[in-house]
CSV table of C-alpha atoms and ligand atoms in Angstrom, one decimal:
chain,number,residue,atom,x,y,z
F,1,MET,CA,-45.2,12.2,16.9
F,2,SER,CA,-43.0,13.9,19.5
F,3,PRO,CA,-40.1,15.7,17.7
F,4,ARG,CA,-37.7,14.0,20.0
F,5,ILE,CA,-38.4,10.5,18.6
F,6,ASN,CA,-36.0,9.5,15.9
F,7,PRO,CA,-38.0,7.7,13.2
F,8,LEU,CA,-35.1,5.4,12.3
F,9,LEU,CA,-34.8,4.1,15.9
F,10,LEU,CA,-38.5,3.6,16.0
F,11,VAL,CA,-38.3,1.4,12.9
F,12,SER,CA,-35.5,-0.6,14.3
F,13,ALA,CA,-37.3,-1.0,17.7
F,14,LEU,CA,-40.3,-2.4,15.7
F,15,LEU,CA,-38.1,-4.7,13.7
F,16,ASP,CA,-36.6,-5.9,17.0
F,17,VAL,CA,-40.0,-7.1,18.1
F,18,ALA,CA,-40.1,-9.7,15.4
F,19,ALA,CA,-36.3,-10.6,15.4
F,20,THR,CA,-35.6,-13.8,13.5
F,21,ALA,CA,-32.3,-15.6,13.4
F,22,ASN,CA,-31.4,-19.0,12.0
F,23,ILE,CA,-29.2,-21.5,13.9
F,24,PHE,CA,-27.4,-24.5,12.5
F,25,VAL,CA,-27.0,-27.6,14.6
F,26,SER,CA,-25.0,-30.8,13.9
F,27,HIS,CA,-25.8,-34.0,15.7
F,28,TYR,CA,-23.3,-37.0,15.9
F,29,SER,CA,-26.2,-39.2,14.4
F,30,GLY,CA,-25.2,-37.8,10.9
F,31,THR,CA,-27.7,-34.9,10.8
F,32,ILE,CA,-27.4,-31.2,10.3
F,33,TYR,CA,-30.5,-29.2,11.4
F,34,SER,CA,-31.5,-25.6,10.7
F,35,LEU,CA,-33.5,-23.9,13.5
F,36,THR,CA,-35.3,-20.5,13.6
F,37,LEU,CA,-35.3,-18.3,16.6
F,38,THR,CA,-38.0,-15.7,16.9
F,39,GLY,CA,-38.8,-13.3,19.7
F,40,SER,CA,-37.5,-10.6,21.8
F,41,GLY,CA,-37.1,-9.5,25.5
F,42,SER,CA,-37.4,-12.8,27.4
F,43,GLU,CA,-39.9,-14.4,25.0
F,44,TYR,CA,-38.1,-16.4,22.3
F,45,THR,CA,-39.2,-19.6,20.5
F,46,LEU,CA,-37.0,-22.0,18.7
F,47,THR,CA,-38.5,-24.0,15.9
F,48,GLN,CA,-37.0,-26.8,13.8
F,49,ASN,CA,-36.9,-25.8,10.3
F,50,SER,CA,-35.1,-28.2,7.9
F,51,THR,CA,-32.8,-31.3,8.4
F,52,LEU,CA,-30.3,-33.0,6.2
F,53,ASN,CA,-28.6,-36.4,6.7
F,54,VAL,CA,-24.9,-36.0,5.7
F,55,GLY,CA,-24.0,-39.4,7.2
F,56,GLY,CA,-21.0,-40.3,9.3
F,57,GLN,CA,-20.5,-38.4,12.6
F,58,PRO,CA,-20.5,-34.7,11.9
F,59,SER,CA,-18.5,-33.3,14.7
F,60,TRP,CA,-17.9,-29.6,13.8
F,61,MET,CA,-19.2,-27.0,11.4
F,62,THR,CA,-17.7,-24.0,9.7
F,63,PHE,CA,-20.2,-21.6,7.9
F,64,ASP,CA,-19.1,-19.5,4.9
F,65,SER,CA,-21.6,-16.7,4.9
F,66,ASP,CA,-20.6,-15.6,1.3
F,67,SER,CA,-21.3,-18.9,-0.3
F,68,ARG,CA,-23.8,-19.9,2.4
F,69,ILE,CA,-22.0,-23.3,2.8
F,70,ILE,CA,-21.7,-25.3,6.0
F,71,TYR,CA,-18.6,-27.4,6.1
F,72,ALA,CA,-18.9,-30.3,8.4
F,73,SER,CA,-15.9,-32.7,9.4
F,74,ASP,CA,-16.6,-36.3,10.2
F,75,GLU,CA,-15.4,-37.9,13.4
F,76,SER,CA,-16.1,-41.5,12.3
F,77,THR,CA,-13.0,-43.7,12.1
F,78,SER,CA,-14.6,-46.6,10.1
F,79,GLY,CA,-16.2,-46.8,6.6
F,80,SER,CA,-15.2,-43.8,4.4
F,81,PRO,CA,-15.3,-40.6,6.5
F,82,GLN,CA,-16.4,-37.6,4.5
F,83,LEU,CA,-15.8,-33.8,4.8
F,84,THR,CA,-19.1,-32.5,3.5
F,85,ALA,CA,-20.4,-29.2,2.2
F,86,THR,CA,-24.1,-28.3,2.8
F,87,SER,CA,-25.8,-25.4,1.2
F,88,ALA,CA,-28.2,-23.4,3.3
F,89,SER,CA,-30.8,-21.2,1.8
F,90,LYS,CA,-31.6,-17.9,3.5
F,91,ASP,CA,-34.9,-19.5,4.8
F,92,GLY,CA,-33.0,-22.4,6.3
F,93,LYS,CA,-33.4,-25.2,3.7
F,94,LEU,CA,-30.5,-27.5,3.5
F,95,SER,CA,-29.0,-29.5,0.7
F,96,LEU,CA,-25.7,-31.4,0.1
F,97,SER,CA,-23.5,-29.6,-2.3
F,98,GLY,CA,-20.2,-31.4,-2.2
F,99,LYS,CA,-17.9,-33.8,-0.3
F,100,ALA,CA,-14.5,-35.2,-0.1
F,101,THR,CA,-13.0,-38.3,1.5
F,102,GLN,CA,-11.0,-37.4,4.6
F,103,PRO,CA,-9.0,-39.3,7.1
F,104,GLY,CA,-11.0,-40.6,10.2
F,105,GLY,CA,-11.5,-38.7,13.4
F,106,GLY,CA,-12.0,-35.3,12.0
F,107,VAL,CA,-13.0,-33.0,14.9
F,108,HIS,CA,-12.7,-29.4,13.6
F,109,ASN,CA,-12.2,-27.6,10.4
F,110,VAL,CA,-11.4,-24.0,9.2
F,111,LEU,CA,-11.4,-22.0,6.0
F,112,TYR,CA,-8.3,-20.2,4.9
F,113,GLY,CA,-6.6,-19.1,1.7
F,114,PRO,CA,-9.1,-18.0,0.4
F,115,GLY,CA,-10.3,-21.2,-1.3
F,116,TYR,CA,-9.0,-23.9,1.1
F,117,ILE,CA,-10.1,-25.7,4.1
F,118,ALA,CA,-8.0,-27.6,6.9
F,119,VAL,CA,-9.3,-30.3,9.2
F,120,ALA,CA,-7.9,-31.6,12.6
F,121,HIS,CA,-8.2,-35.3,13.0
F,122,TYR,CA,-8.0,-36.3,16.7
F,123,GLN,CA,-8.1,-40.0,16.5
F,124,THR,CA,-5.7,-40.4,13.6
F,125,SER,CA,-3.2,-37.8,14.6
F,126,THR,CA,-3.5,-36.0,11.3
F,127,ILE,CA,-4.0,-32.4,9.9
F,128,SER,CA,-5.4,-32.5,6.3
F,129,THR,CA,-6.2,-29.7,3.8
F,130,TYR,CA,-8.4,-29.5,0.7
F,131,LYS,CA,-9.0,-27.1,-2.2
F,132,LEU,CA,-12.6,-25.8,-2.5
F,133,PRO,CA,-15.1,-26.5,-3.9
F,134,LEU,CA,-15.3,-30.0,-2.5
F,135,SER,CA,-16.2,-32.5,-5.2
F,136,SER,CA,-16.9,-36.2,-5.0
F,137,GLY,CA,-13.7,-38.1,-5.2
F,138,SER,CA,-11.6,-35.0,-4.4
F,139,SER,CA,-8.8,-35.9,-2.1
F,140,ALA,CA,-6.5,-34.1,0.4
F,141,LEU,CA,-4.1,-31.5,-0.8
F,142,GLN,CA,-1.8,-32.2,2.1
F,143,LYS,CA,-1.8,-34.6,5.0
F,144,PHE,CA,0.5,-34.1,8.0
F,145,THR,CA,0.8,-37.3,10.1
F,146,LEU,CA,1.9,-35.9,13.6
F,147,THR,CA,4.4,-37.7,15.8
F,148,MET,CA,5.6,-37.6,19.4
F,149,SER,CA,8.2,-39.5,21.3
F,150,GLY,CA,6.5,-41.8,23.8
F,151,LYS,CA,3.4,-41.0,25.8
F,152,GLY,CA,2.6,-37.7,27.6
F,153,THR,CA,2.3,-36.8,31.2
F,154,ASN,CA,-1.3,-38.2,31.2
F,155,PRO,CA,-0.7,-41.5,29.4
F,156,SER,CA,-4.3,-42.7,29.0
F,157,ARG,CA,-5.2,-39.4,27.1
F,158,GLN,CA,-1.8,-38.6,25.8
F,159,ASP,CA,-1.0,-41.9,24.1
F,160,ALA,CA,-0.4,-40.2,20.7
F,161,PRO,CA,-0.7,-36.7,19.1
F,162,HIS,CA,-4.3,-35.5,19.1
F,163,PRO,CA,-4.8,-32.3,17.2
F,164,HIS,CA,-8.1,-30.7,18.4
F,165,GLU,CA,-8.6,-27.6,16.4
F,166,VAL,CA,-7.2,-25.7,13.4
F,167,ILE,CA,-7.0,-22.0,13.9
F,168,ILE,CA,-6.0,-19.2,11.4
F,169,ASP,CA,-4.3,-16.2,12.9
F,170,PRO,CA,-5.8,-12.8,12.1
F,171,THR,CA,-3.3,-12.0,9.4
F,172,GLY,CA,-4.2,-15.3,7.7
F,173,ASN,CA,-0.6,-16.3,7.3
F,174,PHE,CA,-0.4,-19.0,9.8
F,175,LEU,CA,-2.4,-22.0,11.0
F,176,LEU,CA,-2.2,-23.1,14.6
F,177,SER,CA,-3.3,-26.4,16.0
F,178,PRO,CA,-3.6,-27.2,19.7
F,179,ASP,CA,-2.4,-30.8,20.1
F,180,LEU,CA,-4.1,-32.4,23.3
F,181,GLY,CA,-1.9,-35.5,23.1
F,182,ALA,CA,1.5,-33.9,22.6
F,183,ASP,CA,1.0,-30.7,24.8
F,184,LEU,CA,2.0,-28.7,21.8
F,185,ILE,CA,0.5,-25.8,19.8
F,186,ARG,CA,1.5,-26.8,16.2
F,187,ILE,CA,2.2,-23.9,14.0
F,188,TYR,CA,2.4,-23.8,10.1
F,189,SER,CA,2.9,-21.0,7.7
F,190,ILE,CA,0.4,-20.7,4.9
F,191,ASP,CA,1.2,-20.1,1.2
F,192,LYS,CA,-2.1,-18.2,0.4
F,193,SER,CA,-1.8,-18.8,-3.4
F,194,THR,CA,-1.3,-22.6,-3.3
F,195,GLY,CA,-3.0,-23.4,0.1
F,196,LYS,CA,0.1,-25.2,1.0
F,197,LEU,CA,1.2,-25.4,4.7
F,198,THR,CA,4.9,-25.6,5.9
F,199,ALA,CA,5.5,-26.8,9.5
F,200,CYS,CA,7.1,-24.3,11.9
F,201,PRO,CA,8.7,-24.9,15.3
F,202,SER,CA,5.8,-25.8,17.8
F,203,PHE,CA,5.0,-24.0,21.0
F,204,VAL,CA,5.7,-26.5,23.9
F,205,GLU,CA,3.1,-26.4,26.8
F,206,VAL,CA,3.7,-27.8,30.3
F,207,GLY,CA,3.2,-31.7,30.5
F,208,GLY,CA,-0.4,-32.8,31.1
F,209,THR,CA,-2.0,-29.4,29.9
F,210,GLY,CA,-3.9,-30.9,27.0
F,211,PRO,CA,-4.5,-27.8,24.8
F,212,ARG,CA,-7.9,-28.2,23.0
F,213,HIS,CA,-9.4,-24.9,21.5
F,214,GLY,CA,-8.2,-21.3,21.1
F,215,SER,CA,-9.4,-17.8,20.2
F,216,PHE,CA,-7.6,-14.6,19.2
F,217,PHE,CA,-8.0,-11.3,21.0
F,218,GLY,CA,-6.7,-8.8,18.3
F,219,GLU,CA,-3.6,-9.9,16.5
F,220,ASP,CA,-1.3,-10.2,19.5
F,221,ILE,CA,-3.1,-12.3,22.2
F,222,LEU,CA,-4.2,-15.9,21.9
F,223,TYR,CA,-6.2,-17.7,24.5
F,224,ILE,CA,-6.1,-21.6,24.7
F,225,GLY,CA,-8.6,-23.8,26.7
F,226,ASN,CA,-6.8,-26.8,28.1
F,227,GLU,CA,-8.9,-29.9,28.4
F,228,LEU,CA,-6.7,-31.9,30.7
F,229,ALA,CA,-5.5,-29.2,33.1
F,230,ASN,CA,-8.9,-27.4,32.9
F,231,THR,CA,-7.2,-24.0,32.6
F,232,VAL,CA,-7.1,-21.2,30.1
F,233,HIS,CA,-3.8,-19.8,29.1
F,234,ALA,CA,-3.1,-16.3,27.6
F,235,LEU,CA,-0.4,-16.3,25.1
F,236,THR,CA,1.3,-13.4,23.4
F,237,VAL,CA,1.9,-13.7,19.7
F,238,THR,CA,5.0,-12.5,17.8
F,239,TYR,CA,5.0,-12.1,14.1
F,240,PRO,CA,8.2,-12.4,12.3
F,241,THR,CA,9.3,-10.1,9.3
F,242,SER,CA,9.9,-13.5,7.6
F,243,GLY,CA,9.6,-17.0,8.9
F,244,CYS,CA,7.4,-18.3,11.7
F,245,LEU,CA,5.0,-17.0,14.2
F,246,SER,CA,5.9,-17.6,17.8
F,247,LEU,CA,4.0,-17.7,21.2
F,248,SER,CA,4.8,-17.0,24.8
F,249,ARG,CA,2.6,-17.7,27.9
F,250,ILE,CA,1.7,-14.8,30.1
F,251,GLN,CA,-1.1,-16.0,32.3
F,252,SER,CA,-2.8,-19.3,33.5
F,253,LEU,CA,-6.2,-19.4,35.3
F,254,THR,CA,-8.6,-22.2,36.0
F,255,THR,CA,-12.1,-21.8,34.5
F,256,LEU,CA,-14.0,-21.7,37.9
F,257,THR,CA,-14.7,-19.0,40.5
F,258,GLY,CA,-11.7,-18.1,42.7
F,259,ASN,CA,-9.3,-20.0,40.5
F,260,LYS,CA,-10.7,-23.2,42.1
F,261,THR,CA,-9.5,-26.5,40.6
F,262,ALA,CA,-12.2,-28.2,38.5
F,263,PRO,CA,-13.6,-31.4,40.0
F,264,SER,CA,-12.3,-34.6,38.5
F,265,GLY,CA,-14.1,-35.5,35.3
F,266,THR,CA,-14.2,-31.9,34.1
F,267,LYS,CA,-13.1,-31.2,30.5
F,268,VAL,CA,-12.8,-27.6,29.3
F,269,GLY,CA,-14.6,-27.4,25.9
F,270,GLU,CA,-14.8,-24.4,23.6
F,271,VAL,CA,-13.4,-20.9,24.0
F,272,HIS,CA,-14.4,-17.7,22.3
F,273,VAL,CA,-13.4,-14.0,22.5
F,274,LYS,CA,-16.0,-11.3,22.0
F,275,ASP,CA,-14.9,-7.8,22.3
F,276,LYS,CA,-13.1,-7.4,25.6
F,277,PHE,CA,-14.4,-10.6,27.0
F,278,LEU,CA,-13.5,-14.4,27.0
F,279,TYR,CA,-16.0,-17.2,27.4
F,280,VAL,CA,-15.0,-20.9,28.1
F,281,SER,CA,-17.4,-23.8,28.4
F,282,ASN,CA,-16.9,-26.3,31.2
F,283,ARG,CA,-18.0,-29.9,30.4
F,284,ARG,CA,-19.0,-32.1,33.4
F,285,ASP,CA,-18.1,-29.6,36.1
F,286,LEU,CA,-21.8,-29.9,37.3
F,287,SER,CA,-21.5,-26.4,38.8
F,288,PHE,CA,-25.3,-26.2,38.3
F,289,THR,CA,-26.2,-29.8,38.9
F,290,PRO,CA,-27.3,-31.5,36.7
F,291,ASN,CA,-26.1,-28.8,34.4
F,292,ASP,CA,-22.6,-27.7,33.6
F,293,SER,CA,-21.3,-24.2,33.1
F,294,MET,CA,-20.0,-21.3,31.1
F,295,ALA,CA,-17.2,-19.0,32.6
F,296,SER,CA,-16.5,-15.6,31.5
F,297,PHE,CA,-13.4,-13.3,31.9
F,298,SER,CA,-12.9,-9.7,31.2
F,299,LEU,CA,-9.7,-8.8,29.3
F,300,ASP,CA,-7.4,-5.8,29.7
F,301,SER,CA,-5.6,-4.3,26.7
F,302,ALA,CA,-2.5,-6.4,27.4
F,303,GLY,CA,-4.6,-9.5,27.4
F,304,LYS,CA,-4.7,-10.2,31.1
F,305,MET,CA,-7.7,-12.1,32.1
F,306,THR,CA,-9.9,-11.3,35.2
F,307,PHE,CA,-12.5,-14.0,36.1
F,308,GLN,CA,-16.0,-12.3,35.8
F,309,GLN,CA,-18.8,-15.0,36.2
F,310,ILE,CA,-20.0,-18.5,36.0
F,311,THR,CA,-23.5,-19.3,34.7
F,312,SER,CA,-25.4,-22.4,33.8
F,313,SER,CA,-25.0,-24.0,30.4
F,314,GLY,CA,-28.7,-25.2,30.7
F,315,GLY,CA,-27.7,-28.9,30.0
F,316,THR,CA,-24.7,-31.3,30.3
F,317,TYR,CA,-21.4,-31.3,28.2
F,318,PRO,CA,-21.5,-27.9,26.5
F,319,ARG,CA,-19.2,-29.0,23.7
F,320,THR,CA,-19.8,-25.9,21.6
F,321,PHE,CA,-21.3,-22.3,21.8
F,322,SER,CA,-21.5,-19.4,19.4
F,323,ILE,CA,-22.0,-15.6,20.2
F,324,ASN,CA,-24.0,-13.6,17.7
F,325,LYS,CA,-22.5,-10.6,15.9
F,326,ALA,CA,-24.6,-8.1,17.9
F,327,GLY,CA,-23.3,-9.8,21.1
F,328,ASP,CA,-26.7,-9.9,22.7
F,329,LEU,CA,-27.4,-13.6,22.3
F,330,VAL,CA,-25.3,-16.8,22.9
F,331,VAL,CA,-26.3,-20.2,21.6
F,332,ILE,CA,-24.9,-23.2,23.6
F,333,GLY,CA,-24.9,-26.7,22.3
F,334,ASP,CA,-25.1,-29.2,25.2
F,335,GLN,CA,-23.8,-32.5,23.9
F,336,THR,CA,-25.1,-35.3,26.2
F,337,THR,CA,-28.5,-33.7,26.9
F,338,ALA,CA,-28.6,-32.8,23.1
F,339,ASN,CA,-30.2,-29.5,23.7
F,340,VAL,CA,-29.8,-26.1,22.1
F,341,VAL,CA,-29.8,-23.4,24.7
F,342,VAL,CA,-30.0,-19.5,23.9
F,343,VAL,CA,-29.0,-17.2,26.6
F,344,LYS,CA,-28.9,-13.3,26.8
F,345,ARG,CA,-25.6,-11.4,26.8
F,346,ASP,CA,-25.1,-7.8,27.8
F,347,PRO,CA,-22.8,-6.5,25.0
F,348,ALA,CA,-21.4,-3.7,27.3
F,349,THR,CA,-20.6,-5.7,30.4
F,350,GLY,CA,-20.2,-9.0,28.7
F,351,LEU,CA,-22.4,-10.7,31.4
F,352,LEU,CA,-24.4,-13.8,30.4
F,353,GLY,CA,-28.0,-13.5,31.5
F,354,THR,CA,-31.0,-15.7,31.6
F,355,GLN,CA,-31.9,-18.6,29.4
F,356,VAL,CA,-34.6,-17.6,26.9
F,357,ALA,CA,-35.0,-20.8,24.9
F,358,SER,CA,-34.0,-24.5,25.0
F,359,MET,CA,-34.8,-27.2,22.5
F,360,ARG,CA,-33.9,-30.9,22.4
F,361,ILE,CA,-32.4,-31.9,19.0
F,362,GLY,CA,-32.4,-35.5,18.0
F,363,SER,CA,-31.4,-38.4,20.5
F,364,VAL,CA,-29.6,-37.6,23.8
F,365,GLY,CA,-26.1,-39.0,24.2
F,366,GLN,CA,-24.1,-40.8,26.9
F,367,ALA,CA,-21.5,-39.0,28.9
F,368,GLU,CA,-18.0,-39.6,27.3
F,369,ASN,CA,-19.4,-40.9,24.2
F,370,ASP,CA,-19.1,-39.4,20.6
F,371,ASN,CA,-22.9,-39.1,20.3
F,372,GLY,CA,-25.5,-36.3,21.1
F,373,LEU,CA,-25.2,-32.9,19.8
F,374,SER,CA,-21.9,-31.8,18.4
F,375,ALA,CA,-22.0,-28.1,17.2
F,376,VAL,CA,-24.1,-25.0,17.1
F,377,LEU,CA,-23.6,-21.9,14.9
F,378,TRP,CA,-25.5,-18.6,14.1
F,379,ASP,CA,-26.5,-18.2,10.4
F,380,GLU,CA,-24.6,-14.8,10.0
J,401,LIG,C1,-37.9,-21.8,8.0
J,401,LIG,O1,-38.4,-20.7,8.7
J,401,LIG,C2,-38.7,-19.5,8.0
J,401,LIG,C3,-39.1,-18.4,9.0
J,401,LIG,O2,-40.1,-18.9,10.0
J,401,LIG,C4,-39.8,-19.8,7.0
J,401,LIG,O3,-40.1,-18.6,6.3
J,401,LIG,C5,-39.3,-20.9,6.0
J,401,LIG,O4,-40.3,-21.2,5.2
J,401,LIG,C6,-38.8,-22.1,6.8
J,401,LIG,N1,-38.2,-22.9,5.9
J,401,LIG,C7,-38.3,-24.2,5.9
J,401,LIG,C8,-37.5,-25.0,5.0
J,401,LIG,O5,-39.2,-24.8,6.7
J,402,LIG,C1,-4.5,-20.2,39.2
J,402,LIG,O1,-4.4,-21.6,38.9
J,402,LIG,C2,-3.4,-21.9,37.9
J,402,LIG,C3,-3.6,-23.4,37.6
J,402,LIG,O2,-3.5,-24.2,38.8
J,402,LIG,C4,-2.1,-21.6,38.3
J,402,LIG,O3,-1.1,-21.9,37.3
J,402,LIG,C5,-2.2,-20.0,38.6
J,402,LIG,O4,-0.9,-19.6,39.1
J,402,LIG,C6,-3.2,-19.7,39.5
J,402,LIG,N1,-3.3,-18.2,39.6
J,402,LIG,C7,-3.6,-17.6,40.6
J,402,LIG,C8,-3.7,-16.0,40.6
J,402,LIG,O5,-3.9,-18.1,41.7
J,403,LIG,C1,-30.7,-27.2,33.7
J,403,LIG,O1,-31.1,-27.0,32.4
J,403,LIG,C2,-32.4,-27.3,32.0
J,403,LIG,C3,-32.7,-27.1,30.5
J,403,LIG,O2,-32.2,-26.0,30.0
J,403,LIG,C4,-33.3,-26.2,32.9
J,403,LIG,O3,-34.6,-26.4,32.6
J,403,LIG,C5,-33.0,-26.3,34.3
J,403,LIG,O4,-33.7,-25.2,35.0
J,403,LIG,C6,-31.4,-26.1,34.5
J,403,LIG,N1,-31.2,-26.4,36.0
J,403,LIG,C7,-30.3,-25.7,36.7
J,403,LIG,C8,-30.1,-25.9,38.0
J,403,LIG,O5,-29.5,-24.8,36.0
């Protein structure tokens, strides 16, 4: 062996050849899947490993890697919607470990506390919280029914408050909820010991913005993807010595090349920050007909976004995506075409590269319907 070769690097290079990762997928038909991704370079294979029917319309998943539990919120509005806890073994086997009755229209959930979970309910204008572990018959710790006076600027979409996500700030002291219907970022302070939320003054967005999802960049910057305006906003975050967190907008950009306005029918989906880059999924923009797109921005230290790149989502209606910890792979969940797509990412430049795997999961959906694939996550 050449004295210049570091044996540890050699071992990690050999391991990389057989890299394996698990991916969790939820489908609106009521099923959670675990997939295994194997491969390296440009040769990757996805295989379906295990499935579990949790019932209802699972819309979103949060994975707690310590307990290895997947929490899925239920978007159904009839019957008895359930927030479910699914245990995932390291080899991908899934089994139901708990559930709680939740209000209908659950579209997103987040862990906080520790020991608590919050759910955003779009269709029923509610934010609810639960103490963990979930057990059959357990009910909400708190339920906030949101109100607004009259309809919003976009009356057909803004007929009522529609909280779309629940986000915990990096200090863990506040919960934020972009309200698509009311053009607000709702803000709550958290009592970490009791899990109780207390409402703070909301941040008011421009009428017709339709804030949907957000992602923090450090402690002091928050990006929000706006489903109705098809923009992404950079907000600065101010923490109080006591009292409430407050926000202030510093920048607004569209999610297409050259700050172009999105074609009618486009709906910004998910946003994620990874290191000094921001990624946004564009649903129904058809930038890569018949496929939709992913937009990326580089971020300076003050949080200012510079548009970087637009790439194919490899399907239609990319409702969800997840970047792995190493930052070299992104899994995209295309809802309507119900396919899981894996693309390469350069951790240094943030650029997304070629598609290395794609797999159809369950039945395809119809555009604008709550069917098809709902969420994707790395098991890590
Ligand atoms: C899932 O895939 C892994 C890796 O290929 C395998 O070892 C395991 O047995 C599979 N599990 C199930 C439940 O099929
Ligand atoms: C980009 O478009 C947004 C939304 O229309 C607008 O608010 C912003 O001023 C534009 N920015 C630039 C640099 O053109
Ligand atoms: C659209 O996505 C499919 C599936 O991932 C892929 O096979 C096809 O090449 C893509 N087409 C374009 C134009 O991006």
